[in-house]
Short mmCIF file of C-alpha atoms in Angstrom, two decimals:
data_model
loop_
_atom_site.label_atom_id
_atom_site.label_comp_id
_atom_site.label_asym_id
_atom_site.label_seq_id
_atom_site.Cartn_x
_atom_site.Cartn_y
_atom_site.Cartn_z
CA MET R 7 -18.62 -5.72 -8.50
CA GLU R 8 -15.31 -5.96 -10.30
CA GLU R 9 -12.95 -8.86 -9.83
CA ILE R 10 -10.00 -8.15 -7.50
CA ILE R 11 -7.00 -7.74 -9.76
CA MET R 12 -4.57 -5.94 -7.49
CA LYS R 13 -3.43 -6.25 -3.87
CA ILE R 14 -2.03 -3.52 -1.63
CA VAL R 15 -0.52 -4.41 1.74
CA ALA R 16 0.18 -1.81 4.43
CA VAL R 17 3.11 -2.84 6.63
CA CYS R 18 3.89 -1.70 10.17
CA GLY R 19 5.81 -3.11 13.10
CA LEU R 20 3.01 -5.28 14.50
CA GLY R 21 0.46 -5.16 11.68
CA VAL R 22 -2.30 -3.76 13.88
CA GLY R 23 -1.50 -0.09 14.50
CA SER R 24 -0.38 2.38 11.87
CA SER R 25 -0.93 -0.11 9.06
CA VAL R 26 -4.64 -0.26 9.93
CA ILE R 27 -4.81 3.54 9.70
CA ALA R 28 -3.02 3.38 6.34
CA LYS R 29 -5.40 0.65 5.16
CA MET R 30 -8.47 2.72 6.04
CA ASN R 31 -7.08 5.79 4.27
CA ILE R 32 -6.05 3.80 1.20
CA GLU R 33 -9.50 2.19 1.04
CA SER R 34 -11.08 5.64 1.30
CA ILE R 35 -8.94 6.94 -1.57
CA LEU R 36 -9.72 3.88 -3.70
CA SER R 37 -13.43 4.26 -2.98
CA GLU R 38 -13.33 7.91 -4.07
CA GLU R 39 -11.57 6.80 -7.26
CA LYS R 40 -14.15 4.02 -7.83
CA ARG R 41 -11.42 1.36 -7.66
CA ASP R 42 -13.19 -1.68 -6.27
CA ASP R 43 -10.78 -3.97 -8.11
CA ILE R 44 -8.10 -3.51 -5.44
CA ASP R 45 -7.90 -5.35 -2.12
CA VAL R 46 -6.09 -3.74 0.82
CA ASP R 47 -4.67 -5.70 3.75
CA THR R 48 -2.27 -5.22 6.66
CA VAL R 49 0.71 -7.21 7.86
CA ASP R 50 3.62 -6.93 10.27
CA LEU R 51 7.14 -6.59 8.90
CA GLY R 52 8.11 -10.12 9.94
CA SER R 53 5.28 -11.62 7.87
CA ILE R 54 5.87 -9.70 4.65
CA THR R 55 7.27 -12.70 2.78
CA SER R 56 3.98 -14.56 3.31
CA ALA R 57 1.88 -11.59 2.14
CA PRO R 58 2.36 -11.23 -1.63
CA ALA R 59 1.21 -7.88 -3.01
CA ASP R 60 1.39 -5.66 -6.06
CA ILE R 61 2.10 -2.64 -3.84
CA TYR R 62 3.44 -2.41 -0.30
CA VAL R 63 3.01 0.73 1.79
CA THR R 64 5.27 1.36 4.78
CA THR R 65 7.41 3.87 6.68
CA ARG R 66 11.01 4.80 5.96
CA GLU R 67 12.19 3.08 9.17
CA LEU R 68 10.57 -0.25 8.28
CA PHE R 69 11.58 -0.07 4.61
CA GLU R 70 15.16 -0.83 5.67
CA GLY R 71 14.00 -4.33 6.70
CA PHE R 72 12.17 -5.12 3.46
CA PRO R 73 13.33 -8.01 1.27
CA ASP R 74 15.20 -6.79 -1.82
CA GLU R 75 12.64 -8.31 -4.20
CA ASP R 76 9.83 -6.19 -2.69
CA ARG R 77 11.59 -2.82 -2.62
CA ASP R 78 10.62 -1.76 -6.17
CA LYS R 79 6.93 -2.17 -5.43
CA THR R 80 6.99 -0.33 -2.10
CA ILE R 81 5.65 3.13 -1.39
CA VAL R 82 7.46 4.75 1.53
CA LEU R 83 5.33 7.26 3.45
CA THR R 84 6.19 9.61 6.29
CA ASN R 85 2.58 9.92 7.42
CA PHE R 86 -0.11 7.21 7.29
CA VAL R 87 -2.77 9.75 8.32
CA ASP R 88 -2.31 12.34 5.56
CA LYS R 89 -4.63 11.18 2.77
CA ASN R 90 -3.29 13.77 0.34
CA ASP R 91 0.26 12.50 0.84
CA ILE R 92 -0.87 8.87 0.47
CA LYS R 93 -2.80 9.75 -2.71
CA ALA R 94 0.20 11.65 -4.13
CA HIS R 95 2.32 8.50 -3.78
CA LEU R 96 -0.33 5.89 -4.55
CA ASP R 97 -1.85 7.27 -7.75
CA PRO R 98 1.39 7.28 -9.80
CA LYS R 99 2.13 3.70 -8.69
CA LEU R 100 -1.39 2.60 -9.65
CA GLU R 101 -1.05 4.29 -13.05
CA GLU R 102 2.25 2.48 -13.58
CA LEU R 103 0.68 -0.90 -12.76
CA ASP R 104 -2.47 -0.25 -14.79
CA LYS R 105 -0.41 0.06 -18.00
#
């Protein structure tokens, strides 16, 4: 098993609803891509400052409340259920960070 070198945090209003769906879909995508070096977690918007990550995943509505320093590493999705949409946003960000 590879060492965890990257952290992705899915953010929703309470940290237990849509972010859990996003987490499961992100983990599924990472598994398909054989990326076991990435840890995925969930958090509510109010706790984002205590959840450091390389990539945050959230909705457009919640993105407005993100701290300025985390905006550049945030993927904004319209649908946490659509794996193809998540993959289309996630893969370029992973490629950027892998460089």
